[in-house]
Amino acid sequence: MVWLRRTFDSTVGMKWLMGITGLFLTLFVFVHMLGNLQVYLGPDALNTYAETLQHLGELLWVARVGLFTIFVVHIVSAIRLSQLNRSARPQGYAVITPQVSRYASRTMLMGGLIVLGFVVYHLMHFTLGLVSPEQFHLQDAKGRHDVYAMVVIGFRQPLIAFSYILAMVPLMLHLQHGASSFFQSLGLNYPKYNNLFRAVGPVLSAIIFIGNCSIPLAILAGLVPYPVAGH
Amino acid sequence: MRVTLKIWRQKNAAATGGFATYTKDNVVAEMSFLEMLDALNRELVEKGEEPVAFESDCREGICGTCSLVVSGIPHGPGKGAATCQLYMRRFKDGDTITVEPFRARGFPILRDLIVDRSAFDRIIQAGGFISVNTGGTPDANALPIAKEQQELAMDAAACIGCGACVAACKNASAMLFVAAKVSHLSLLPQGQPERQQRVLNMVAQMDKEGFGACTNTFECEAACPKEISVRFIARLNREYMRASWGDK
Ligand code: HEM
């Protein structure tokens, strides 16, 4: 139990928590994007995918509770660490000249909090159907929850489309630093592999940014058809 | 050349400080930054004013006594050099240079540019001793150490404990210092018997002194006059978790 307390109460331990939870959240965000991209395969593909997830039953709840726990640990550790970090320098410098750090690494808390705000909105929109209930209850020809229609109709509203695109900016910055940073937090730093570790953040965050933003942009441009013949 | 200096002045630990502006003439490129401050102080004394308090000792970059944040950079511009190795040729005629103390809760200001860095001593003390058998001089080569291992340990041991890593970090984290000290001993056979307790105690003391955590911005490595690598912080993270797990 001393071991657990050290992990949750020391600066080094909490960085492990940040690193592990950050890694899982990053993997989730990446896989989530792959799922989203199936919108390009048409309504049947996307709705089948959505139905498969829904039919996981208990497994879906295990995944949801797991993800939620990881998210909470990430946020709580982030806030506690940020408080410690802030109080470690009560009086700031008049002049600061950063030598190597990037904007993304200096704004992790702010970016993270904006992402949190977006996640809440996003869940209300597409998971709970509180934002546009009339689009949420659509059904496709096979009587399934019509996720395809919900997404396409949703993103044909420029305001919603642009708010999603805007939200991807802080996520990209968060991952630009975070998806390289967790290697170091988890004790991985080897000169032979460091170039690789330090490339993961920028590359992965760019892929996720482009992949996710392409969807509202393509829909706004009318490249994703709806209604589709036969549906 | 002539430079304008904006220097942090603070009477004592309890006083609220502020910047004072001085114009320094007759600066030559060959002067070190500290010599330039010496010259400024001579002028201040001649005018009957209090000289600027700052620390220095060896003035050749090995003792870790000098500090100063020069225009937003601990130990000033330039890689791998302490403030005493900073020369006025880095600056141009007419430059304004801001000089501040290292700022951290763990390094309270004593006066002007002097901070109390004894928190580092307490962290070292928390690390404790190493066990060495007494007796006659050991045989040479009785204790073989791989070359890479030895070199890595010596890279870590190059830390002079100046505190620039804390000063440069946005979180005022002492992680690079602690990582260097922990790694140096944990890489060598002499450091093995107390290896686990050492890292746990040093990190606990570091947290108790009020230093922040690591965000992996790597500003510490850039500011370090001995260019200690952040790879030692990753090693500290490994050492800490292994020790913590082994000491349930
Ligand atoms: C999709 C959601 C998120 C993902 C994928 C994510 C990912 C990451 C990753 C990979 C790291 C690097 C961990 C490390 O340095 O070892 C990180 C750090 C961080 N995250 Fe997140 N994060 C997310 C949400 C959030 C939220 C909602 C917050 C709000 C509090 C937050 C705050 C932080 C902070 C402050 C750090 C830096 C901690 C530090 O080292 O000082 N993150 N995140």
Short mmCIF file of C-alpha atoms and ligand atoms in Angstrom, two decimals:
data_model
loop_
_atom_site.label_atom_id
_atom_site.label_comp_id
_atom_site.label_asym_id
_atom_site.label_seq_id
_atom_site.Cartn_x
_atom_site.Cartn_y
_atom_site.Cartn_z
CA MET A 1 0.00 0.00 0.00
CA VAL A 2 2.96 2.32 0.59
CA TRP A 3 3.66 1.64 -3.05
CA LEU A 4 0.25 2.91 -4.11
CA ARG A 5 0.47 5.97 -1.91
CA ARG A 6 3.84 6.85 -3.40
CA THR A 7 2.40 6.52 -6.89
CA PHE A 8 -0.50 8.83 -6.18
CA ASP A 9 1.30 11.30 -3.93
CA SER A 10 4.81 11.88 -5.25
CA THR A 11 5.74 14.01 -8.23
CA VAL A 12 7.48 11.09 -9.93
CA GLY A 13 4.60 8.70 -9.19
CA MET A 14 2.00 11.10 -10.56
CA LYS A 15 4.03 11.50 -13.73
CA TRP A 16 3.73 7.74 -14.19
CA LEU A 17 -0.01 8.08 -13.84
CA MET A 18 -0.02 10.90 -16.41
CA GLY A 19 2.13 8.86 -18.77
CA ILE A 20 0.13 5.63 -18.56
CA THR A 21 -3.29 7.30 -18.73
CA GLY A 22 -2.05 9.65 -21.47
CA LEU A 23 -0.85 6.66 -23.50
CA PHE A 24 -4.23 4.92 -23.23
CA LEU A 25 -6.16 8.10 -24.03
CA THR A 26 -3.95 8.64 -27.07
CA LEU A 27 -4.56 5.10 -28.29
CA PHE A 28 -8.27 5.60 -27.77
CA VAL A 29 -8.29 8.86 -29.71
CA PHE A 30 -6.41 7.21 -32.57
CA VAL A 31 -8.71 4.17 -32.77
CA HIS A 32 -11.72 6.47 -32.44
CA MET A 33 -10.50 8.39 -35.48
CA LEU A 34 -10.16 5.15 -37.47
CA GLY A 35 -13.74 4.36 -36.52
CA ASN A 36 -14.90 7.81 -37.60
CA LEU A 37 -13.22 7.51 -40.97
CA GLN A 38 -15.65 4.70 -41.87
CA VAL A 39 -18.12 7.45 -42.69
CA TYR A 40 -16.39 7.48 -46.09
CA LEU A 41 -17.38 3.82 -46.62
CA GLY A 42 -21.06 4.77 -46.61
CA PRO A 43 -24.01 4.34 -44.25
CA ASP A 44 -24.00 0.58 -44.10
CA ALA A 45 -20.37 0.31 -43.00
CA LEU A 46 -20.63 3.02 -40.35
CA ASN A 47 -23.95 1.83 -38.94
CA THR A 48 -22.75 -1.78 -38.81
CA TYR A 49 -19.67 -0.64 -36.92
CA ALA A 50 -21.81 1.38 -34.51
CA GLU A 51 -24.18 -1.52 -34.00
CA THR A 52 -21.30 -3.91 -33.35
CA LEU A 53 -20.05 -1.60 -30.62
CA GLN A 54 -23.55 -1.27 -29.14
CA HIS A 55 -23.95 -5.04 -29.09
CA LEU A 56 -20.82 -5.60 -27.07
CA GLY A 57 -23.15 -5.53 -24.09
CA GLU A 58 -21.28 -5.86 -20.82
CA LEU A 59 -17.98 -5.45 -22.62
CA LEU A 60 -19.11 -2.00 -23.74
CA TRP A 61 -19.68 -1.05 -20.14
CA VAL A 62 -16.31 -2.40 -19.08
CA ALA A 63 -14.73 -0.27 -21.81
CA ARG A 64 -16.76 2.79 -20.82
CA VAL A 65 -15.99 2.51 -17.12
CA GLY A 66 -12.33 1.79 -17.88
CA LEU A 67 -12.01 4.77 -20.18
CA PHE A 68 -13.83 7.00 -17.73
CA THR A 69 -11.53 5.94 -14.89
CA ILE A 70 -8.44 6.56 -17.00
CA PHE A 71 -9.77 9.98 -17.96
CA VAL A 72 -10.50 10.90 -14.34
CA VAL A 73 -7.07 9.76 -13.13
CA HIS A 74 -5.48 11.77 -15.94
CA ILE A 75 -7.41 14.91 -15.09
CA VAL A 76 -7.03 14.66 -11.31
CA SER A 77 -3.27 14.05 -11.59
CA ALA A 78 -2.98 16.87 -14.12
CA ILE A 79 -4.68 19.33 -11.79
CA ARG A 80 -2.74 18.23 -8.71
CA LEU A 81 0.58 18.38 -10.56
CA SER A 82 -0.25 21.76 -12.02
CA GLN A 83 -1.02 23.10 -8.55
CA LEU A 84 2.29 21.78 -7.23
CA ASN A 85 4.10 23.22 -10.23
CA ARG A 86 2.50 26.61 -9.84
CA SER A 87 3.26 26.86 -6.13
CA ALA A 88 6.87 25.81 -6.78
CA ARG A 89 7.47 29.29 -8.21
CA PRO A 90 5.46 31.84 -6.25
CA GLN A 91 7.16 34.79 -7.92
CA GLY A 92 7.70 34.59 -11.67
CA TYR A 93 10.42 36.04 -13.87
CA ALA A 94 10.16 39.43 -15.51
CA VAL A 95 11.83 38.00 -18.62
CA ILE A 96 11.66 34.40 -19.81
CA THR A 97 13.51 33.30 -22.93
CA PRO A 98 12.62 29.68 -23.73
CA GLN A 99 15.52 27.84 -25.35
CA VAL A 100 14.10 24.53 -26.55
CA SER A 101 10.56 24.07 -25.25
CA ARG A 102 7.62 24.44 -27.59
CA TYR A 103 4.36 26.28 -27.12
CA ALA A 104 2.52 22.95 -26.85
CA SER A 105 4.56 21.75 -23.88
CA ARG A 106 4.02 24.97 -21.96
CA THR A 107 0.24 24.97 -22.34
CA MET A 108 -0.68 21.38 -21.47
CA LEU A 109 -3.17 22.26 -18.73
CA MET A 110 -4.99 24.94 -20.69
CA GLY A 111 -5.17 22.72 -23.78
CA GLY A 112 -6.30 19.76 -21.70
CA LEU A 113 -9.10 21.76 -20.07
CA ILE A 114 -10.37 22.92 -23.47
CA VAL A 115 -10.31 19.30 -24.67
CA LEU A 116 -12.31 18.36 -21.56
CA GLY A 117 -14.93 20.98 -22.43
CA PHE A 118 -15.11 19.61 -25.95
CA VAL A 119 -15.43 15.99 -24.74
CA VAL A 120 -18.44 16.95 -22.60
CA TYR A 121 -20.08 18.73 -25.54
CA HIS A 122 -19.23 15.87 -27.90
CA LEU A 123 -20.78 13.26 -25.58
CA MET A 124 -23.92 15.39 -25.21
CA HIS A 125 -24.09 15.69 -28.98
CA PHE A 126 -23.40 12.20 -30.35
CA THR A 127 -23.63 9.81 -27.39
CA LEU A 128 -26.50 11.21 -25.34
CA GLY A 129 -28.28 13.05 -28.15
CA LEU A 130 -28.99 16.14 -26.07
CA VAL A 131 -27.82 18.70 -28.63
CA SER A 132 -30.00 17.72 -31.61
CA PRO A 133 -32.45 15.02 -30.39
CA GLU A 134 -34.33 14.93 -33.71
CA GLN A 135 -31.17 13.82 -35.56
CA PHE A 136 -30.25 11.38 -32.81
CA HIS A 137 -33.31 9.16 -33.11
CA LEU A 138 -33.11 8.52 -36.85
CA GLN A 139 -33.12 4.91 -38.00
CA ASP A 140 -31.72 3.43 -41.16
CA ALA A 141 -33.48 1.00 -43.56
CA LYS A 142 -32.45 -1.96 -41.40
CA GLY A 143 -33.98 -0.34 -38.33
CA ARG A 144 -30.60 0.44 -36.77
CA HIS A 145 -29.55 3.67 -35.08
CA ASP A 146 -28.60 5.80 -38.10
CA VAL A 147 -25.24 7.15 -37.02
CA TYR A 148 -24.36 8.04 -40.61
CA ALA A 149 -27.38 10.31 -41.01
CA MET A 150 -26.79 11.86 -37.61
CA VAL A 151 -23.21 12.74 -38.46
CA VAL A 152 -23.89 13.98 -41.98
CA ILE A 153 -26.91 16.09 -41.05
CA GLY A 154 -25.08 17.36 -37.96
CA PHE A 155 -22.00 18.47 -39.85
CA ARG A 156 -24.00 20.14 -42.61
CA GLN A 157 -24.58 22.88 -40.04
CA PRO A 158 -21.48 25.06 -40.49
CA LEU A 159 -21.46 26.20 -36.86
CA ILE A 160 -21.29 22.64 -35.53
CA ALA A 161 -18.77 21.57 -38.17
CA PHE A 162 -16.47 24.48 -37.37
CA SER A 163 -16.74 23.99 -33.62
CA TYR A 164 -15.48 20.42 -34.08
CA ILE A 165 -12.64 21.58 -36.31
CA LEU A 166 -11.72 24.28 -33.81
CA ALA A 167 -11.68 21.76 -30.96
CA MET A 168 -9.14 19.65 -32.84
CA VAL A 169 -6.55 22.42 -32.52
CA PRO A 170 -6.00 22.13 -28.73
CA LEU A 171 -6.18 18.32 -29.04
CA MET A 172 -3.48 18.40 -31.68
CA LEU A 173 -1.25 20.63 -29.54
CA HIS A 174 -1.86 18.45 -26.47
CA LEU A 175 -0.82 15.34 -28.37
CA GLN A 176 2.03 17.03 -30.18
CA HIS A 177 3.81 17.24 -26.85
CA GLY A 178 1.98 14.52 -24.92
CA ALA A 179 2.40 11.62 -27.34
CA SER A 180 6.17 12.07 -27.20
CA SER A 181 6.32 13.03 -23.56
CA PHE A 182 4.86 9.82 -22.15
CA PHE A 183 7.90 7.84 -23.31
CA GLN A 184 10.10 9.91 -21.02
CA SER A 185 7.60 9.72 -18.13
CA LEU A 186 7.55 5.94 -18.43
CA GLY A 187 11.32 5.84 -18.28
CA LEU A 188 11.97 5.34 -21.99
CA ASN A 189 14.88 7.45 -23.15
CA TYR A 190 17.55 5.77 -25.23
CA PRO A 191 19.71 7.83 -27.61
CA LYS A 192 19.21 5.18 -30.28
CA TYR A 193 15.42 5.59 -30.26
CA ASN A 194 14.94 9.18 -29.11
CA ASN A 195 14.43 10.55 -32.61
CA LEU A 196 11.61 8.08 -33.02
CA PHE A 197 10.06 8.89 -29.62
CA ARG A 198 10.23 12.61 -30.34
CA ALA A 199 8.63 12.19 -33.76
CA VAL A 200 5.62 10.23 -32.49
CA GLY A 201 3.90 13.28 -30.96
CA PRO A 202 4.11 15.64 -33.95
CA VAL A 203 3.35 12.91 -36.51
CA LEU A 204 0.52 11.20 -34.63
CA SER A 205 -1.12 14.50 -33.68
CA ALA A 206 -0.99 15.65 -37.30
CA ILE A 207 -2.57 12.39 -38.52
CA ILE A 208 -5.33 12.66 -35.92
CA PHE A 209 -5.91 16.32 -36.74
CA ILE A 210 -6.13 15.75 -40.49
CA GLY A 211 -8.18 12.56 -40.18
CA ASN A 212 -10.77 14.04 -37.84
CA CYS A 213 -11.02 17.45 -39.51
CA SER A 214 -11.45 15.89 -42.93
CA ILE A 215 -14.89 14.58 -41.91
CA PRO A 216 -16.74 17.85 -41.17
CA LEU A 217 -14.87 19.49 -44.08
CA ALA A 218 -15.87 16.78 -46.55
CA ILE A 219 -19.46 16.90 -45.35
CA LEU A 220 -19.61 20.70 -45.60
CA ALA A 221 -18.20 20.44 -49.13
CA GLY A 222 -21.02 18.04 -50.02
CA LEU A 223 -18.68 15.13 -50.66
CA VAL A 224 -20.48 12.76 -48.31
CA PRO A 225 -23.88 11.96 -49.85
CA TYR A 226 -27.12 11.97 -47.88
CA PRO A 227 -29.82 10.80 -48.41
CA VAL A 228 -28.25 7.84 -50.13
CA ALA A 229 -30.11 5.94 -52.85
CA GLY A 230 -31.85 2.93 -51.35
CA HIS A 231 -31.95 4.31 -47.81
CA MET B 1 30.47 49.68 -25.01
CA ARG B 2 27.57 50.76 -22.88
CA VAL B 3 24.86 48.49 -21.53
CA THR B 4 21.74 49.16 -19.50
CA LEU B 5 21.27 46.76 -16.60
CA LYS B 6 17.93 46.05 -15.00
CA ILE B 7 18.91 44.30 -11.79
CA TRP B 8 16.70 42.75 -9.12
CA ARG B 9 17.39 44.42 -5.77
CA GLN B 10 15.99 43.04 -2.54
CA LYS B 11 17.22 44.00 0.93
CA ASN B 12 16.60 40.65 2.62
CA ALA B 13 14.47 37.52 2.53
CA ALA B 14 11.42 39.29 3.94
CA ALA B 15 11.58 42.49 1.88
CA THR B 16 9.70 42.97 -1.37
CA GLY B 17 12.22 43.48 -4.13
CA GLY B 18 12.12 45.40 -7.36
CA PHE B 19 14.20 46.24 -10.39
CA ALA B 20 16.79 49.00 -10.35
CA THR B 21 18.22 50.32 -13.61
CA TYR B 22 21.92 51.09 -14.03
CA THR B 23 23.88 52.32 -17.00
CA LYS B 24 27.29 50.72 -17.25
CA ASP B 25 29.90 52.40 -19.45
CA ASN B 26 33.39 51.23 -20.40
CA VAL B 27 32.34 47.64 -20.87
CA VAL B 28 34.83 45.70 -22.98
CA ALA B 29 34.09 42.50 -24.86
CA GLU B 30 36.77 40.54 -22.99
CA MET B 31 35.13 41.14 -19.60
CA SER B 32 33.25 38.26 -18.11
CA PHE B 33 29.72 39.05 -17.02
CA LEU B 34 30.76 38.82 -13.38
CA GLU B 35 33.73 41.14 -13.93
CA MET B 36 31.34 43.62 -15.46
CA LEU B 37 29.20 43.36 -12.30
CA ASP B 38 32.35 43.77 -10.18
CA ALA B 39 33.09 46.98 -12.07
CA LEU B 40 29.53 48.17 -11.58
CA ASN B 41 29.81 47.45 -7.86
CA ARG B 42 33.06 49.43 -7.62
CA GLU B 43 31.25 52.42 -9.15
CA LEU B 44 28.31 51.97 -6.78
CA VAL B 45 30.61 51.83 -3.75
CA GLU B 46 32.44 54.96 -4.92
CA LYS B 47 29.10 56.74 -5.12
CA GLY B 48 28.27 55.52 -1.63
CA GLU B 49 25.53 53.12 -2.79
CA GLU B 50 25.01 49.49 -1.79
CA PRO B 51 26.75 47.12 -4.19
CA VAL B 52 24.70 44.42 -5.90
CA ALA B 53 24.93 41.14 -3.96
CA PHE B 54 25.66 38.09 -6.10
CA GLU B 55 27.51 34.82 -5.58
CA SER B 56 30.62 33.45 -7.23
CA ASP B 57 33.60 31.39 -6.24
CA CYS B 58 35.88 29.56 -8.68
CA ARG B 59 34.95 31.66 -11.73
CA GLU B 60 35.98 28.82 -14.00
CA GLY B 61 32.74 26.93 -14.31
CA ILE B 62 33.34 24.07 -11.91
CA CYS B 63 32.07 25.06 -8.48
CA GLY B 64 28.40 25.74 -9.17
CA THR B 65 28.27 28.85 -7.00
CA CYS B 66 27.37 31.53 -9.51
CA SER B 67 23.75 31.72 -10.54
CA LEU B 68 21.83 34.63 -12.17
CA VAL B 69 19.14 34.59 -14.79
CA VAL B 70 20.43 36.83 -17.58
CA SER B 71 17.73 38.17 -19.89
CA GLY B 72 15.48 35.22 -19.19
CA ILE B 73 18.13 32.48 -19.42
CA PRO B 74 19.76 30.84 -16.37
CA HIS B 75 23.54 31.34 -16.68
CA GLY B 76 22.83 33.55 -19.70
CA PRO B 77 23.01 32.75 -23.42
CA GLY B 78 25.40 30.08 -24.66
CA LYS B 79 25.53 26.34 -24.18
CA GLY B 80 27.35 24.44 -21.49
CA ALA B 81 28.62 27.43 -19.53
CA ALA B 82 28.01 28.90 -16.09
CA THR B 83 27.44 32.64 -15.56
CA CYS B 84 31.14 33.07 -14.77
CA GLN B 85 31.94 31.76 -18.27
CA LEU B 86 29.63 34.27 -19.95
CA TYR B 87 31.52 37.05 -21.71
CA MET B 88 30.40 40.54 -22.64
CA ARG B 89 31.19 39.82 -26.31
CA ARG B 90 27.78 38.09 -26.31
CA PHE B 91 26.20 41.54 -26.04
CA LYS B 92 26.10 44.64 -28.21
CA ASP B 93 26.57 48.29 -27.40
CA GLY B 94 23.27 49.72 -26.20
CA ASP B 95 21.80 46.38 -25.08
CA THR B 96 19.44 46.23 -22.11
CA ILE B 97 20.17 43.21 -19.92
CA THR B 98 17.77 42.00 -17.24
CA VAL B 99 19.44 40.24 -14.30
CA GLU B 100 17.25 38.23 -11.92
CA PRO B 101 17.88 35.68 -9.19
CA PHE B 102 16.96 31.99 -9.67
CA ARG B 103 13.29 31.90 -8.74
CA ALA B 104 11.80 28.95 -6.91
CA ARG B 105 10.01 28.29 -3.64
CA GLY B 106 12.84 25.87 -2.82
CA PHE B 107 15.43 28.65 -3.38
CA PRO B 108 14.35 31.59 -1.20
CA ILE B 109 16.04 34.89 -2.01
CA LEU B 110 18.45 36.05 0.69
CA ARG B 111 19.48 39.34 -0.85
CA ASP B 112 19.48 40.84 -4.36
CA LEU B 113 20.65 38.04 -6.63
CA ILE B 114 21.66 35.57 -3.91
CA VAL B 115 19.37 32.62 -3.23
CA ASP B 116 19.58 29.94 -0.56
CA ARG B 117 20.24 26.65 -2.30
CA SER B 118 20.62 24.53 0.83
CA ALA B 119 17.52 22.58 -0.24
CA PHE B 120 19.91 20.77 -2.58
CA ASP B 121 22.17 19.90 0.35
CA ARG B 122 19.20 18.46 2.23
CA ILE B 123 18.28 16.34 -0.78
CA ILE B 124 21.85 15.02 -0.94
CA GLN B 125 21.74 14.30 2.79
CA ALA B 126 18.46 12.44 2.35
CA GLY B 127 20.30 10.26 -0.19
CA GLY B 128 22.51 9.09 2.65
CA PHE B 129 25.80 7.28 2.49
CA ILE B 130 27.33 4.57 0.36
CA SER B 131 28.73 1.43 1.96
CA VAL B 132 32.45 0.99 1.43
CA ASN B 133 34.49 -1.70 3.14
CA THR B 134 37.33 -0.29 5.17
CA GLY B 135 40.77 -1.83 5.21
CA GLY B 136 43.73 -1.74 2.90
CA THR B 137 43.69 -0.20 -0.56
CA PRO B 138 41.65 -2.49 -2.81
CA ASP B 139 43.43 -4.21 -5.66
CA ALA B 140 43.29 -2.31 -8.91
CA ASN B 141 40.76 -3.88 -11.30
CA ALA B 142 39.22 -5.96 -8.53
CA LEU B 143 35.89 -4.34 -9.31
CA PRO B 144 35.35 -4.39 -13.06
CA ILE B 145 32.94 -1.79 -14.45
CA ALA B 146 31.90 -1.76 -18.09
CA LYS B 147 33.16 1.25 -20.00
CA GLU B 148 29.71 2.48 -21.09
CA GLN B 149 28.42 2.12 -17.55
CA GLN B 150 31.35 4.03 -16.15
CA GLU B 151 31.06 6.81 -18.71
CA LEU B 152 27.33 7.19 -18.12
CA ALA B 153 27.90 7.40 -14.38
CA MET B 154 30.55 10.07 -14.88
CA ASP B 155 28.27 12.03 -17.23
CA ALA B 156 25.74 12.15 -14.40
CA ALA B 157 28.42 12.94 -11.84
CA ALA B 158 29.37 16.04 -13.83
CA CYS B 159 26.45 17.85 -12.14
CA ILE B 160 27.80 20.74 -10.07
CA GLY B 161 24.52 21.32 -8.25
CA CYS B 162 24.16 24.94 -9.33
CA GLY B 163 20.36 24.83 -9.60
CA ALA B 164 20.05 26.19 -13.15
CA CYS B 165 17.74 23.27 -13.97
CA VAL B 166 15.31 24.50 -11.31
CA ALA B 167 15.65 28.08 -12.52
CA ALA B 168 14.96 27.14 -16.15
CA CYS B 169 12.01 24.84 -15.49
CA LYS B 170 8.53 26.33 -15.79
CA ASN B 171 7.63 24.16 -12.79
CA ALA B 172 10.79 24.96 -10.79
CA SER B 173 11.42 21.23 -10.79
CA ALA B 174 14.65 19.82 -9.37
CA MET B 175 14.23 16.60 -11.33
CA LEU B 176 17.41 16.92 -13.42
CA PHE B 177 19.57 17.52 -10.34
CA VAL B 178 18.04 14.63 -8.41
CA ALA B 179 18.16 12.41 -11.51
CA ALA B 180 21.87 13.11 -11.98
CA LYS B 181 22.69 12.34 -8.36
CA VAL B 182 20.54 9.20 -8.20
CA SER B 183 21.85 7.89 -11.55
CA HIS B 184 25.48 8.53 -10.75
CA LEU B 185 25.41 6.23 -7.72
CA SER B 186 22.91 3.69 -9.02
CA LEU B 187 25.12 3.02 -12.05
CA LEU B 188 28.16 2.10 -9.98
CA PRO B 189 28.74 -0.99 -7.79
CA GLN B 190 29.49 1.20 -4.77
CA GLY B 191 25.97 2.61 -4.93
CA GLN B 192 24.13 -0.72 -4.94
CA PRO B 193 23.53 -1.56 -1.25
CA GLU B 194 21.47 1.58 -0.57
CA ARG B 195 20.18 1.99 -4.11
CA GLN B 196 16.49 1.51 -3.34
CA GLN B 197 16.30 3.62 -0.21
CA ARG B 198 18.37 6.37 -1.76
CA VAL B 199 16.03 7.13 -4.64
CA LEU B 200 12.91 6.94 -2.46
CA ASN B 201 14.37 9.29 0.15
CA MET B 202 15.78 11.78 -2.32
CA VAL B 203 12.51 12.09 -4.23
CA ALA B 204 10.58 12.42 -0.96
CA GLN B 205 12.92 15.22 0.15
CA MET B 206 12.70 16.91 -3.26
CA ASP B 207 8.90 16.97 -2.97
CA LYS B 208 9.10 18.19 0.62
CA GLU B 209 11.29 21.13 -0.40
CA GLY B 210 8.50 22.30 -2.70
CA PHE B 211 10.08 21.75 -6.10
CA GLY B 212 7.66 21.04 -8.96
CA ALA B 213 7.27 18.02 -11.24
CA CYS B 214 8.61 17.37 -14.72
CA THR B 215 6.61 18.29 -17.83
CA ASN B 216 9.37 17.11 -20.17
CA THR B 217 9.93 20.50 -21.79
CA PHE B 218 13.69 19.82 -21.49
CA GLU B 219 14.55 23.46 -20.70
CA CYS B 220 16.71 22.13 -17.83
CA GLU B 221 19.06 20.29 -20.17
CA ALA B 222 19.44 23.41 -22.32
CA ALA B 223 20.31 25.56 -19.30
CA CYS B 224 22.65 23.10 -17.59
CA PRO B 225 26.25 24.34 -17.61
CA LYS B 226 27.38 20.71 -17.60
CA GLU B 227 24.84 19.66 -20.26
CA ILE B 228 23.45 16.86 -18.09
CA SER B 229 21.10 14.85 -20.31
CA VAL B 230 17.39 14.47 -19.60
CA ARG B 231 17.86 10.76 -20.18
CA PHE B 232 18.80 10.66 -16.50
CA ILE B 233 15.29 11.87 -15.63
CA ALA B 234 13.86 8.86 -17.46
CA ARG B 235 16.32 6.73 -15.50
CA LEU B 236 15.15 8.39 -12.26
CA ASN B 237 11.56 7.54 -13.17
CA ARG B 238 12.54 3.89 -13.68
CA GLU B 239 14.65 3.77 -10.53
CA TYR B 240 11.89 5.28 -8.46
CA MET B 241 9.16 2.91 -9.63
CA ARG B 242 11.37 -0.13 -9.30
CA ALA B 243 12.40 0.88 -5.78
CA SER B 244 8.86 1.76 -4.78
CA TRP B 245 7.54 -1.57 -6.05
CA GLY B 246 10.33 -3.42 -4.24
CA ASP B 247 9.53 -1.64 -0.98
CA LYS B 248 5.81 -2.30 -0.67
C1 HEM C 1 -8.50 13.05 -25.28
C2 HEM C 1 -8.05 13.38 -24.15
C3 HEM C 1 -6.60 13.46 -23.72
C4 HEM C 1 -5.49 12.84 -24.22
C5 HEM C 1 -5.40 11.87 -25.40
C6 HEM C 1 -4.36 13.25 -23.41
C7 HEM C 1 -3.07 12.83 -23.59
C8 HEM C 1 -2.00 13.23 -22.82
C9 HEM C 1 -0.67 12.71 -22.91
C10 HEM C 1 -0.20 11.60 -23.84
C11 HEM C 1 0.10 13.38 -22.01
C12 HEM C 1 1.59 13.20 -21.75
C13 HEM C 1 1.79 12.48 -20.45
C14 HEM C 1 3.20 12.58 -19.98
O1 HEM C 1 3.80 13.66 -20.05
O2 HEM C 1 3.74 11.59 -19.53
C15 HEM C 1 -0.73 14.34 -21.37
C16 HEM C 1 -0.30 15.25 -20.41
C17 HEM C 1 -1.12 16.17 -19.80
N1 HEM C 1 -2.50 16.24 -19.89
FE1 HEM C 1 -3.64 15.18 -21.16
N2 HEM C 1 -4.79 14.13 -22.45
C18 HEM C 1 -6.16 14.28 -22.61
C19 HEM C 1 -6.99 15.05 -21.84
C20 HEM C 1 -6.60 15.91 -20.85
C21 HEM C 1 -7.48 16.71 -20.06
C22 HEM C 1 -8.99 16.72 -20.14
C23 HEM C 1 -6.71 17.44 -19.24
C24 HEM C 1 -7.26 18.47 -18.28
C25 HEM C 1 -6.99 18.61 -17.09
C26 HEM C 1 -5.32 17.11 -19.50
C27 HEM C 1 -4.22 17.67 -18.90
C28 HEM C 1 -2.92 17.28 -19.09
C29 HEM C 1 -1.78 17.91 -18.48
C30 HEM C 1 -1.79 19.11 -17.55
C31 HEM C 1 -0.65 17.21 -18.92
C32 HEM C 1 0.79 17.51 -18.59
C33 HEM C 1 1.16 17.05 -17.24
C34 HEM C 1 2.57 17.43 -16.95
O3 HEM C 1 3.45 16.66 -17.25
O4 HEM C 1 2.82 18.51 -16.42
N3 HEM C 1 -5.29 16.16 -20.48
N4 HEM C 1 -2.02 14.23 -21.86
#
